GROMACS .gro file of C-alpha atoms in nm:
model
  514
    1MET     CA    1   0.017  -0.026   0.011
    2GLU     CA    2   0.273   0.254   0.103
    3VAL     CA    3   0.425   0.164  -0.214
    4ALA     CA    4   0.152   0.245  -0.413
    5ARG     CA    5   0.069   0.557  -0.275
    6SER     CA    6   0.446   0.633  -0.327
    7GLU     CA    7   0.406   0.570  -0.673
    8SER     CA    8   0.058   0.749  -0.675
    9GLY     CA    9   0.229   1.075  -0.529
   10VAL     CA   10   0.506   1.062  -0.781
   11ARG     CA   11   0.282   1.026  -1.066
   12SER     CA   12   0.040   1.349  -0.937
   13GLU     CA   13   0.401   1.546  -0.895
   14LYS     CA   14   0.488   1.460  -1.247
   15ILE     CA   15   0.113   1.575  -1.373
   16ALA     CA   16   0.117   1.872  -1.132
   17ALA     CA   17   0.466   2.039  -1.238
   18PRO     CA   18   0.358   2.090  -1.615
   19VAL     CA   19   0.003   2.223  -1.511
   20ALA     CA   20   0.174   2.476  -1.292
   21LYS     CA   21   0.393   2.599  -1.592
   22VAL     CA   22   0.117   2.664  -1.798
   23ILE     CA   23  -0.079   2.835  -1.516
   24ALA     CA   24   0.208   3.047  -1.479
   25ARG     CA   25   0.262   3.102  -1.854
   26THR     CA   26  -0.114   3.194  -1.893
   27LYS     CA   27  -0.080   3.418  -1.601
   28ARG     CA   28   0.201   3.610  -1.770
   29LEU     CA   29  -0.006   3.586  -2.094
   30GLN     CA   30  -0.267   3.768  -1.904
   31VAL     CA   31  -0.060   4.036  -1.791
   32TRP     CA   32   0.104   4.082  -2.091
   33PHE     CA   33  -0.254   4.125  -2.281
   34ILE     CA   34  -0.374   4.397  -2.012
   35ARG     CA   35  -0.042   4.591  -2.049
   36VAL     CA   36  -0.128   4.552  -2.474
   37CYS     CA   37  -0.477   4.673  -2.438
   38SER     CA   38  -0.407   4.951  -2.188
   39SER     CA   39  -0.153   5.102  -2.394
   40ILE     CA   40  -0.383   5.102  -2.695
   41LEU     CA   41  -0.670   5.247  -2.508
   42LEU     CA   42  -0.424   5.537  -2.359
   43TRP     CA   43  -0.289   5.599  -2.718
   44THR     CA   44  -0.640   5.619  -2.824
   45CYS     CA   45  -0.773   5.845  -2.570
   46LEU     CA   46  -0.459   6.088  -2.657
   47VAL     CA   47  -0.536   6.101  -3.013
   48GLN     CA   48  -0.893   6.173  -2.941
   49LEU     CA   49  -0.820   6.426  -2.702
   50LEU     CA   50  -0.582   6.597  -2.951
   51THR     CA   51  -0.817   6.563  -3.224
   52VAL     CA   52  -1.061   6.717  -3.017
   53GLY     CA   53  -0.847   7.013  -2.920
   54GLU     CA   54  -0.764   7.059  -3.283
   55LEU     CA   55  -1.132   7.115  -3.342
   56TRP     CA   56  -1.216   7.328  -3.097
   57HIS     CA   57  -0.858   7.527  -3.122
   58PRO     CA   58  -0.670   7.496  -3.453
   59SER     CA   59  -0.353   7.675  -3.291
   60PHE     CA   60  -0.325   7.413  -3.040
   61MET     CA   61   0.009   7.294  -2.995
   62ALA     CA   62   0.142   7.576  -3.236
   63ASN     CA   63   0.426   7.670  -3.055
   64THR     CA   64   0.578   7.309  -3.039
   65THR     CA   65   0.772   7.126  -3.251
   66VAL     CA   66   0.492   6.923  -3.377
   67SER     CA   67   0.380   7.205  -3.601
   68LEU     CA   68   0.691   7.263  -3.798
   69VAL     CA   69   0.678   6.918  -3.912
   70LYS     CA   70   0.507   6.780  -4.223
   71PRO     CA   71   0.133   6.730  -4.155
   72PRO     CA   72   0.037   6.392  -4.175
   73HIS     CA   73  -0.111   6.288  -4.498
   74HIS     CA   74  -0.513   6.171  -4.470
   75PRO     CA   75  -0.600   6.083  -4.797
   76LEU     CA   76  -0.988   6.216  -4.880
   77PRO     CA   77  -1.235   6.048  -5.020
   78LEU     CA   78  -1.294   6.099  -5.416
   79LEU     CA   79  -1.489   6.381  -5.458
   80PRO     CA   80  -1.829   6.278  -5.700
   81LEU     CA   81  -1.748   6.316  -6.078
   82ARG     CA   82  -1.889   6.598  -6.274
   83ASN     CA   83  -2.111   6.438  -6.524
   84TYR     CA   84  -2.106   6.646  -6.891
   85SER     CA   85  -2.082   6.595  -7.215
   86SER     CA   86  -1.729   6.715  -7.332
   87ASN     CA   87  -1.685   6.944  -7.633
   88GLY     CA   88  -1.319   6.834  -7.707
   89TYR     CA   89  -0.936   6.846  -7.564
   90LEU     CA   90  -0.772   7.121  -7.435
   91LYS     CA   91  -0.389   7.080  -7.471
   92VAL     CA   92  -0.161   7.353  -7.334
   93SER     CA   93   0.192   7.417  -7.328
   94CYS     CA   94   0.282   7.692  -7.033
   95ASN     CA   95   0.568   7.929  -7.071
   96GLY     CA   96   0.790   8.103  -6.812
   97GLY     CA   97   0.911   8.028  -6.460
   98LEU     CA   98   0.748   7.804  -6.219
   99ASN     CA   99   0.524   8.075  -6.091
  100GLN     CA  100   0.442   8.227  -6.393
  101MET     CA  101   0.343   7.865  -6.521
  102ARG     CA  102   0.130   7.804  -6.191
  103SER     CA  103  -0.088   8.101  -6.276
  104ALA     CA  104  -0.143   7.959  -6.635
  105ILE     CA  105  -0.253   7.617  -6.499
  106CYS     CA  106  -0.523   7.794  -6.303
  107ASP     CA  107  -0.612   7.994  -6.578
  108MET     CA  108  -0.630   7.714  -6.804
  109VAL     CA  109  -0.832   7.489  -6.573
  110ALA     CA  110  -1.079   7.753  -6.576
  111VAL     CA  111  -1.129   7.800  -6.927
  112ALA     CA  112  -1.159   7.436  -6.966
  113ARG     CA  113  -1.445   7.455  -6.653
  114LEU     CA  114  -1.616   7.731  -6.861
  115LEU     CA  115  -1.604   7.552  -7.201
  116ASN     CA  116  -1.693   7.195  -7.086
  117LEU     CA  117  -1.358   7.081  -7.210
  118THR     CA  118  -1.126   6.773  -7.113
  119LEU     CA  119  -0.792   6.928  -6.995
  120VAL     CA  120  -0.469   6.730  -7.092
  121VAL     CA  121  -0.249   6.758  -6.793
  122PRO     CA  122   0.000   7.047  -6.895
  123GLU     CA  123   0.324   7.092  -7.055
  124LEU     CA  124   0.594   7.271  -6.910
  125ASP     CA  125   0.837   7.514  -7.045
  126LYS     CA  126   1.159   7.344  -7.130
  127THR     CA  127   1.292   7.604  -7.387
  128SER     CA  128   1.307   7.908  -7.187
  129PHE     CA  129   1.633   8.086  -7.004
  130TRP     CA  130   1.623   7.839  -6.688
  131ALA     CA  131   1.657   7.514  -6.946
  132ASP     CA  132   1.445   7.316  -6.695
  133ASN     CA  133   1.324   7.006  -6.873
  134SER     CA  134   1.122   6.903  -6.548
  135THR     CA  135   0.803   6.776  -6.634
  136PHE     CA  136   0.459   6.848  -6.434
  137GLU     CA  137   0.484   6.509  -6.291
  138GLU     CA  138   0.826   6.598  -6.137
  139ILE     CA  139   0.709   6.928  -5.974
  140PHE     CA  140   0.332   6.867  -5.880
  141ASP     CA  141   0.138   6.550  -5.749
  142VAL     CA  142  -0.049   6.468  -6.068
  143LYS     CA  143  -0.273   6.227  -5.909
  144HIS     CA  144  -0.397   6.470  -5.651
  145PHE     CA  145  -0.431   6.743  -5.956
  146ILE     CA  146  -0.653   6.520  -6.124
  147ASP     CA  147  -0.870   6.394  -5.835
  148SER     CA  148  -0.897   6.699  -5.666
  149LEU     CA  149  -1.063   6.867  -5.960
  150ARG     CA  150  -1.278   6.585  -6.069
  151ASP     CA  151  -1.586   6.728  -5.972
  152GLU     CA  152  -1.526   7.038  -6.175
  153VAL     CA  153  -1.321   6.904  -6.479
  154ARG     CA  154  -1.194   6.601  -6.654
  155ILE     CA  155  -0.841   6.594  -6.668
  156VAL     CA  156  -0.639   6.338  -6.864
  157ARG     CA  157  -0.270   6.256  -6.837
  158ARG     CA  158  -0.223   6.251  -7.222
  159LEU     CA  159  -0.451   6.273  -7.540
  160PRO     CA  160  -0.610   5.956  -7.676
  161LYS     CA  161  -0.379   5.763  -7.937
  162ARG     CA  162  -0.650   5.872  -8.238
  163PHE     CA  163  -0.533   6.225  -8.197
  164ASN     CA  164  -0.158   6.131  -8.199
  165SER     CA  165   0.053   6.251  -8.499
  166LYS     CA  166   0.172   5.900  -8.570
  167TYR     CA  167  -0.174   5.844  -8.703
  168GLY     CA  168  -0.182   6.142  -8.892
  169TYR     CA  169  -0.422   6.388  -8.672
  170ARG     CA  170  -0.268   6.733  -8.709
  171VAL     CA  171  -0.382   6.924  -8.348
  172PHE     CA  172  -0.440   7.311  -8.423
  173GLU     CA  173  -0.225   7.544  -8.227
  174MET     CA  174  -0.275   7.872  -8.140
  175PRO     CA  175  -0.197   8.108  -7.830
  176PRO     CA  176  -0.524   8.249  -7.703
  177VAL     CA  177  -0.563   8.631  -7.657
  178SER     CA  178  -0.393   8.795  -7.348
  179TRP     CA  179  -0.609   8.932  -7.063
  180SER     CA  180  -0.924   8.789  -7.229
  181GLN     CA  181  -1.271   8.757  -7.089
  182GLU     CA  182  -1.522   8.478  -7.085
  183LYS     CA  183  -1.685   8.602  -7.390
  184TYR     CA  184  -1.386   8.546  -7.594
  185TYR     CA  185  -1.354   8.187  -7.502
  186LEU     CA  186  -1.737   8.137  -7.536
  187HIS     CA  187  -1.780   8.337  -7.857
  188GLN     CA  188  -1.421   8.250  -8.037
  189ILE     CA  189  -1.282   7.982  -7.901
  190LEU     CA  190  -1.548   7.705  -7.793
  191PRO     CA  191  -1.691   7.718  -8.197
  192LEU     CA  192  -1.335   7.610  -8.325
  193PHE     CA  193  -1.385   7.271  -8.124
  194SER     CA  194  -1.699   7.212  -8.349
  195LYS     CA  195  -1.442   7.169  -8.633
  196ARG     CA  196  -1.167   7.024  -8.439
  197LYS     CA  197  -1.175   6.807  -8.133
  198VAL     CA  198  -0.850   6.928  -7.985
  199LEU     CA  199  -0.708   7.266  -7.939
  200HIS     CA  200  -0.344   7.332  -7.855
  201PHE     CA  201  -0.267   7.662  -7.685
  202ASN     CA  202   0.074   7.701  -7.735
  203LYS     CA  203   0.126   8.006  -7.507
  204THR     CA  204  -0.095   8.039  -7.124
  205ASP     CA  205   0.066   8.333  -6.969
  206ALA     CA  206  -0.173   8.591  -6.871
  207ARG     CA  207  -0.483   8.450  -7.111
  208LEU     CA  208  -0.735   8.531  -6.870
  209ALA     CA  209  -0.844   8.889  -6.720
  210ASN     CA  210  -0.804   8.973  -6.376
  211ASN     CA  211  -1.139   9.116  -6.332
  212GLY     CA  212  -1.488   9.106  -6.459
  213ILE     CA  213  -1.493   8.735  -6.454
  214SER     CA  214  -1.765   8.527  -6.305
  215ILE     CA  215  -1.728   8.474  -5.902
  216ASP     CA  216  -1.783   8.091  -5.945
  217LEU     CA  217  -1.499   8.100  -6.225
  218GLN     CA  218  -1.257   8.336  -5.983
  219LYS     CA  219  -1.304   8.040  -5.723
  220VAL     CA  220  -1.208   7.799  -5.959
  221ARG     CA  221  -0.865   7.978  -6.015
  222CYS     CA  222  -0.845   7.979  -5.645
  223ARG     CA  223  -0.900   7.610  -5.607
  224VAL     CA  224  -0.635   7.504  -5.841
  225ASN     CA  225  -0.407   7.716  -5.673
  226PHE     CA  226  -0.466   7.670  -5.335
  227GLN     CA  227  -0.563   7.315  -5.318
  228ALA     CA  228  -0.517   7.132  -5.652
  229LEU     CA  229  -0.131   7.233  -5.722
  230LYS     CA  230   0.023   7.026  -5.477
  231PHE     CA  231   0.408   6.972  -5.472
  232THR     CA  232   0.546   6.614  -5.512
  233PRO     CA  233   0.596   6.435  -5.201
  234GLU     CA  234   0.994   6.453  -5.258
  235ILE     CA  235   0.973   6.839  -5.275
  236GLU     CA  236   0.723   6.877  -5.003
  237SER     CA  237   0.908   6.669  -4.761
  238LEU     CA  238   1.230   6.851  -4.843
  239GLY     CA  239   1.044   7.200  -4.799
  240TYR     CA  240   0.898   7.101  -4.485
  241LYS     CA  241   1.232   7.017  -4.348
  242LEU     CA  242   1.378   7.342  -4.433
  243VAL     CA  243   1.077   7.523  -4.272
  244ARG     CA  244   1.146   7.315  -3.960
  245ILE     CA  245   1.524   7.409  -3.939
  246LEU     CA  246   1.441   7.766  -3.989
  247LYS     CA  247   1.155   7.751  -3.747
  248GLU     CA  248   1.389   7.610  -3.461
  249ARG     CA  249   1.646   7.885  -3.514
  250GLY     CA  250   1.356   8.180  -3.449
  251PRO     CA  251   1.144   8.390  -3.643
  252PHE     CA  252   1.259   8.460  -4.009
  253VAL     CA  253   1.230   8.692  -4.278
  254ALA     CA  254   1.204   8.510  -4.631
  255LEU     CA  255   1.390   8.784  -4.873
  256HIS     CA  256   1.296   8.708  -5.224
  257LEU     CA  257   1.635   8.911  -5.398
  258ARG     CA  258   1.529   8.914  -5.732
  259TYR     CA  259   1.892   9.032  -5.825
  260GLU     CA  260   1.965   8.755  -6.083
  261MET     CA  261   2.106   8.724  -6.418
  262ASP     CA  262   1.789   8.648  -6.578
  263MET     CA  263   1.609   8.943  -6.428
  264LEU     CA  264   1.882   9.187  -6.486
  265ALA     CA  265   1.912   9.083  -6.832
  266PHE     CA  266   1.537   9.101  -6.913
  267SER     CA  267   1.490   9.441  -6.732
  268GLY     CA  268   1.782   9.613  -6.851
  269CYS     CA  269   1.885   9.717  -6.526
  270THR     CA  270   2.249   9.766  -6.442
  271HIS     CA  271   2.245   9.991  -6.173
  272GLY     CA  272   2.542   9.889  -5.930
  273CYS     CA  273   2.713   9.656  -6.197
  274THR     CA  274   3.049   9.697  -6.389
  275LYS     CA  275   3.067   9.815  -6.730
  276GLU     CA  276   3.172   9.454  -6.808
  277GLU     CA  277   2.878   9.306  -6.640
  278ALA     CA  278   2.641   9.581  -6.801
  279LYS     CA  279   2.759   9.453  -7.132
  280GLU     CA  280   2.721   9.086  -7.048
  281LEU     CA  281   2.354   9.144  -6.955
  282LYS     CA  282   2.284   9.328  -7.269
  283HIS     CA  283   2.452   9.064  -7.476
  284LEU     CA  284   2.246   8.791  -7.276
  285ARG     CA  285   1.923   9.018  -7.334
  286TYR     CA  286   1.946   9.034  -7.706
  287ALA     CA  287   2.018   8.648  -7.721
  288TYR     CA  288   1.679   8.587  -7.645
  289PRO     CA  289   1.419   8.698  -7.897
  290TRP     CA  290   1.140   8.731  -7.651
  291TRP     CA  291   1.368   8.954  -7.422
  292ARG     CA  292   1.457   9.206  -7.703
  293ASP     CA  293   1.358   9.543  -7.687
  294LYS     CA  294   1.424   9.894  -7.757
  295GLU     CA  295   1.755  10.039  -7.636
  296ILE     CA  296   1.692  10.075  -7.249
  297VAL     CA  297   1.820  10.326  -7.032
  298SER     CA  298   1.903  10.181  -6.706
  299GLU     CA  299   1.880  10.473  -6.467
  300GLU     CA  300   1.551  10.610  -6.621
  301ARG     CA  301   1.358  10.233  -6.544
  302ARG     CA  302   1.559  10.269  -6.209
  303SER     CA  303   1.396  10.589  -6.144
  304GLN     CA  304   1.029  10.470  -6.253
  305GLY     CA  305   1.040  10.209  -5.972
  306LEU     CA  306   1.107   9.927  -6.250
  307CYS     CA  307   1.395   9.762  -6.123
  308PRO     CA  308   1.473   9.529  -5.839
  309LEU     CA  309   1.665   9.667  -5.568
  310THR     CA  310   2.048   9.583  -5.558
  311PRO     CA  311   2.166   9.374  -5.241
  312GLU     CA  312   2.344   9.700  -5.110
  313GLU     CA  313   2.015   9.897  -5.120
  314THR     CA  314   1.816   9.623  -4.959
  315ALA     CA  315   2.067   9.601  -4.651
  316LEU     CA  316   1.956   9.981  -4.640
  317ILE     CA  317   1.607   9.934  -4.658
  318LEU     CA  318   1.579   9.647  -4.393
  319LEU     CA  319   1.783   9.841  -4.146
  320ALA     CA  320   1.544  10.146  -4.197
  321LEU     CA  321   1.222   9.919  -4.160
  322GLY     CA  322   1.356   9.837  -3.810
  323PHE     CA  323   1.487   9.491  -3.881
  324ASP     CA  324   1.800   9.454  -3.647
  325LYS     CA  325   2.135   9.283  -3.696
  326ASP     CA  326   2.025   8.954  -3.516
  327THR     CA  327   1.731   8.908  -3.788
  328GLN     CA  328   1.726   8.565  -3.951
  329ILE     CA  329   1.719   8.596  -4.320
  330TYR     CA  330   1.672   8.348  -4.570
  331ILE     CA  331   1.732   8.453  -4.924
  332ALA     CA  332   1.450   8.302  -5.170
  333ALA     CA  333   1.625   8.332  -5.496
  334GLY     CA  334   1.867   8.171  -5.716
  335GLU     CA  335   2.214   8.277  -5.774
  336ILE     CA  336   2.283   8.615  -5.708
  337TYR     CA  337   2.442   8.811  -5.979
  338GLY     CA  338   2.779   8.886  -5.875
  339SER     CA  339   2.765   8.630  -5.619
  340GLU     CA  340   2.912   8.689  -5.263
  341ARG     CA  341   3.093   8.976  -5.374
  342ARG     CA  342   2.764   9.177  -5.397
  343LEU     CA  343   2.622   8.994  -5.090
  344ALA     CA  344   2.900   9.146  -4.898
  345VAL     CA  345   2.730   9.464  -4.769
  346LEU     CA  346   2.416   9.258  -4.679
  347ARG     CA  347   2.616   9.021  -4.482
  348ALA     CA  348   2.788   9.250  -4.299
  349ALA     CA  349   2.478   9.438  -4.201
  350TYR     CA  350   2.273   9.056  -4.143
  351PRO     CA  351   2.526   8.806  -4.005
  352ARG     CA  352   2.213   8.559  -3.998
  353ILE     CA  353   2.163   8.512  -4.370
  354VAL     CA  354   2.100   8.165  -4.484
  355ARG     CA  355   2.044   8.002  -4.820
  356LYS     CA  356   1.892   7.641  -4.849
  357GLU     CA  357   2.242   7.533  -4.988
  358MET     CA  358   2.345   7.604  -4.623
  359LEU     CA  359   2.071   7.462  -4.440
  360LEU     CA  360   2.087   7.109  -4.629
  361ASP     CA  361   2.333   6.829  -4.733
  362PRO     CA  362   2.469   6.847  -5.086
  363GLY     CA  363   2.308   6.484  -5.114
  364GLU     CA  364   1.945   6.623  -5.018
  365LEU     CA  365   1.971   6.892  -5.289
  366GLN     CA  366   2.142   6.680  -5.577
  367GLN     CA  367   1.821   6.544  -5.728
  368PHE     CA  368   1.692   6.895  -5.752
  369GLN     CA  369   2.033   7.040  -5.891
  370ASN     CA  370   1.975   7.180  -6.270
  371HIS     CA  371   1.618   7.196  -6.225
  372SER     CA  372   1.522   7.577  -6.128
  373SER     CA  373   1.180   7.520  -6.109
  374GLN     CA  374   1.204   7.232  -5.856
  375MET     CA  375   1.440   7.467  -5.630
  376ALA     CA  376   1.206   7.729  -5.690
  377ALA     CA  377   0.954   7.513  -5.528
  378LEU     CA  378   1.152   7.460  -5.236
  379ASP     CA  379   1.176   7.861  -5.198
  380PHE     CA  380   0.809   7.905  -5.287
  381MET     CA  381   0.725   7.670  -4.957
  382VAL     CA  382   0.990   7.836  -4.727
  383SER     CA  383   0.841   8.213  -4.838
  384ILE     CA  384   0.465   8.128  -4.774
  385ALA     CA  385   0.581   7.983  -4.444
  386SER     CA  386   0.805   8.270  -4.336
  387ASP     CA  387   0.708   8.499  -4.038
  388THR     CA  388   0.793   8.813  -4.312
  389PHE     CA  389   0.808   8.798  -4.670
  390ILE     CA  390   0.983   9.071  -4.862
  391PRO     CA  391   1.018   9.077  -5.254
  392THR     CA  392   1.264   9.308  -5.381
  393TYR     CA  393   1.084   9.330  -5.731
  394ASP     CA  394   0.719   9.236  -5.777
  395GLY     CA  395   0.778   8.931  -6.021
  396ASN     CA  396   0.583   8.605  -6.044
  397MET     CA  397   0.671   8.470  -5.751
  398ALA     CA  398   0.633   8.735  -5.551
  399LYS     CA  399   0.287   8.809  -5.683
  400VAL     CA  400   0.177   8.458  -5.633
  401VAL     CA  401   0.363   8.425  -5.254
  402GLU     CA  402   0.160   8.740  -5.185
  403GLY     CA  403  -0.172   8.567  -5.265
  404HIS     CA  404  -0.110   8.300  -5.097
  405ARG     CA  405   0.017   8.470  -4.785
  406ARG     CA  406  -0.331   8.673  -4.798
  407PHE     CA  407  -0.543   8.343  -4.834
  408ARG     CA  408  -0.349   8.197  -4.522
  409GLY     CA  409  -0.473   8.492  -4.270
  410PHE     CA  410  -0.296   8.813  -4.426
  411LYS     CA  411   0.046   8.708  -4.321
  412LYS     CA  412   0.279   9.013  -4.309
  413THR     CA  413   0.415   9.068  -4.675
  414ILE     CA  414   0.590   9.414  -4.729
  415LEU     CA  415   0.536   9.523  -5.062
  416LEU     CA  416   0.818   9.756  -5.118
  417ASP     CA  417   0.751  10.078  -5.294
  418ARG     CA  418   1.058  10.060  -5.544
  419LYS     CA  419   0.985  10.428  -5.688
  420ARG     CA  420   0.978  10.604  -5.363
  421LEU     CA  421   1.252  10.404  -5.233
  422VAL     CA  422   1.493  10.507  -5.505
  423GLU     CA  423   1.441  10.851  -5.448
  424LEU     CA  424   1.483  10.840  -5.067
  425LEU     CA  425   1.798  10.632  -5.138
  426ASP     CA  426   1.966  10.866  -5.361
  427LEU     CA  427   1.879  11.146  -5.132
  428HIS     CA  428   2.036  10.958  -4.832
  429GLN     CA  429   2.350  10.865  -5.007
  430ASN     CA  430   2.421  11.215  -5.155
  431GLY     CA  431   2.409  11.323  -4.806
  432THR     CA  432   2.068  11.549  -4.864
  433LEU     CA  433   1.843  11.330  -4.637
  434PRO     CA  434   2.006  11.232  -4.272
  435TRP     CA  435   1.929  10.868  -4.164
  436ASN     CA  436   1.685  10.941  -3.906
  437GLU     CA  437   1.474  11.115  -4.133
  438PHE     CA  438   1.549  10.855  -4.432
  439ALA     CA  439   1.420  10.575  -4.214
  440ALA     CA  440   1.140  10.765  -4.096
  441ALA     CA  441   1.030  10.823  -4.465
  442VAL     CA  442   1.077  10.457  -4.553
  443ARG     CA  443   0.879  10.321  -4.271
  444SER     CA  444   0.583  10.581  -4.329
  445ALA     CA  445   0.572  10.482  -4.711
  446HIS     CA  446   0.513  10.111  -4.634
  447GLU     CA  447   0.267  10.167  -4.339
  448LYS     CA  448  -0.015  10.031  -4.589
  449ARG     CA  449   0.202   9.802  -4.772
  450MET     CA  450   0.206   9.500  -4.517
  451GLY     CA  451  -0.009   9.295  -4.685
  452GLN     CA  452  -0.343   9.382  -4.505
  453PRO     CA  453  -0.682   9.350  -4.672
  454THR     CA  454  -0.761   9.550  -4.949
  455ARG     CA  455  -0.958   9.555  -5.292
  456ARG     CA  456  -0.766   9.489  -5.619
  457ARG     CA  457  -0.700   9.831  -5.801
  458VAL     CA  458  -0.892   9.814  -6.162
  459ILE     CA  459  -0.749  10.010  -6.431
  460ALA     CA  460  -0.962   9.982  -6.736
  461ASP     CA  461  -0.786   9.859  -7.060
  462LYS     CA  462  -0.453   9.854  -6.872
  463PRO     CA  463  -0.451   9.502  -6.741
  464LYS     CA  464  -0.058   9.496  -6.689
  465GLU     CA  465  -0.072   9.785  -6.476
  466GLU     CA  466  -0.380   9.704  -6.232
  467ASP     CA  467  -0.348   9.462  -5.948
  468TYR     CA  468  -0.269   9.082  -6.041
  469PHE     CA  469  -0.550   8.848  -5.972
  470TYR     CA  470  -0.312   8.590  -5.816
  471ALA     CA  471  -0.162   8.837  -5.552
  472ASN     CA  472  -0.503   8.944  -5.432
  473PRO     CA  473  -0.735   8.690  -5.489
  474GLN     CA  474  -1.032   8.871  -5.332
  475GLU     CA  475  -1.334   8.665  -5.419
  476CYS     CA  476  -1.168   8.393  -5.228
  477LEU     CA  477  -1.096   8.592  -4.914
  478CYS     CA  478  -1.452   8.671  -4.800
  479GLU     CA  479  -1.799   8.613  -4.858
  480GLY     CA  480  -2.087   8.819  -4.894
  481ALA     CA  481  -2.129   9.121  -4.675
  482ASN     CA  482  -1.827   9.013  -4.493
  483CYS     CA  483  -1.642   9.150  -4.791
  484ASP     CA  484  -1.719   9.506  -4.730
  485ASP     CA  485  -1.629   9.460  -4.336
  486LEU     CA  486  -1.301   9.307  -4.469
  487LEU     CA  487  -1.190   9.502  -4.772
  488GLY     CA  488  -1.383   9.818  -4.732
  489PRO     CA  489  -1.628   9.954  -4.963
  490VAL     CA  490  -1.591   9.919  -5.370
  491ALA     CA  491  -1.379  10.208  -5.412
  492PHE     CA  492  -1.464  10.262  -5.772
  493MET     CA  493  -1.659  10.075  -6.056
  494ALA     CA  494  -1.530  10.284  -6.321
  495GLY     CA  495  -1.233  10.070  -6.376
  496LEU     CA  496  -1.440   9.754  -6.484
  497PRO     CA  497  -1.462   9.681  -6.870
  498ASN     CA  498  -1.779   9.828  -7.013
  499GLN     CA  499  -1.968   9.487  -7.106
  500PRO     CA  500  -2.312   9.383  -7.080
  501ASN     CA  501  -2.409   9.139  -6.823
  502VAL     CA  502  -2.197   9.308  -6.553
  503LYS     CA  503  -2.372   9.324  -6.235
  504VAL     CA  504  -2.276   9.355  -5.834
  505CYS     CA  505  -2.334   9.114  -5.580
  506SER     CA  506  -2.198   9.115  -5.262
  507GLY     CA  507  -2.015   9.424  -5.330
  508MET     CA  508  -1.806   9.206  -5.593
  509PRO     CA  509  -1.805   9.245  -5.954
  510ILE     CA  510  -1.990   8.940  -6.160
  511GLN     CA  511  -2.010   8.879  -6.500
  512SER     CA  512  -2.330   8.648  -6.600
  513GLN     CA  513  -2.207   8.353  -6.851
  514SER     CA  514  -2.387   8.393  -7.171
   0.00000   0.00000   0.00000
């Protein structure tokens, strides 16, 4: 009996040992499971709290580094496809630099919408001074472009094969008339599609008027500009990194120092250049047929405010405006003509001058080298994100960035009155105007030129001289009666073109589509 009990006890112990191990393992798994579930629950609660915080107060955590990194990508559901019978295909070739082409793309989408056309993804300029062979897909997110506008206009990546020259089809090419109203496209361009199913606009710069356009079409232009034209992930990632680096160092000014070879050659401005440099710039201007002009007198253009400020002049203006020596300045521009020699005075006044090449590793910029439009896209992103934006010339980038900063809450943009500044600079530099009076005059001249809400200036029959739509897209900055509160009452209507079907709605000029 004792032996039997002993054997039975041994068997019980042999069975109990594995059971105990199983129980212990089960307890450990239970503990691990509880910890995992708790972590998931805590993170879920935190995310929900942050989301609610953002809904109630969008600037929540605005002063932390979270706001300086690329925002998370949340794919939006596809918009409903606009169902319409297409009148034909519109092919467009954009000309000029990045921001001139950007505005043109917005205009061409609006034209395609107006005429119920199918738009082919635009071709970008590859033959201009900048010799950038970048395609649309290498600068902009083409899928986002197509999907985000699918409820307005049908966009295809390429023409159907039946319209290919290989099959003997000849596409009709033409440049639309500059600064045209809707009636021009409705009455002169649309009928062409009854004979030809494809039209190719071989020039697209400023082919749609600033004013007198229906408010719905103006809003289409804004929608393309502010939503549909999104840079590629590669450009956006590096652009956000630049902004993060700059913000971590403190507030910064984006200085669009347009003292570059192409601008000086095109404008004929040689103030501050040597005789050899002036000769080089003149030779360059005559090398490009579309830049040729009558003999340009540089000093006359400068006195009219038609020249970009020199780096030396810019240093004096920044000091007069009250920017101290510790101001961080990002130069949003390409190669400055004269390189470091011409930047010496500006750098002595502001030692914290930086460029993208100083903030990023050479390897990070390598893929963008020799692609001026892609490099300009980086400067564009930084300029929009800057605390203050100051262009030294009102070219396409300056105007488009100004419009974006207005759209983002009227961020500070100092619009330099170059004609007045040249007068003051000359008086100060010849000893007539002491520094204190010079600085006071500069500040006084720019009190109302800080990007505040205002209405576009309209000049009848002089679209080049009136305010550019993309610099102040007022139709997209307010709604209804709020426009008068924000922008002030309509100053005058005499500047609007004399056309039928023009009416005023909510204080804004609207042209009825016929």
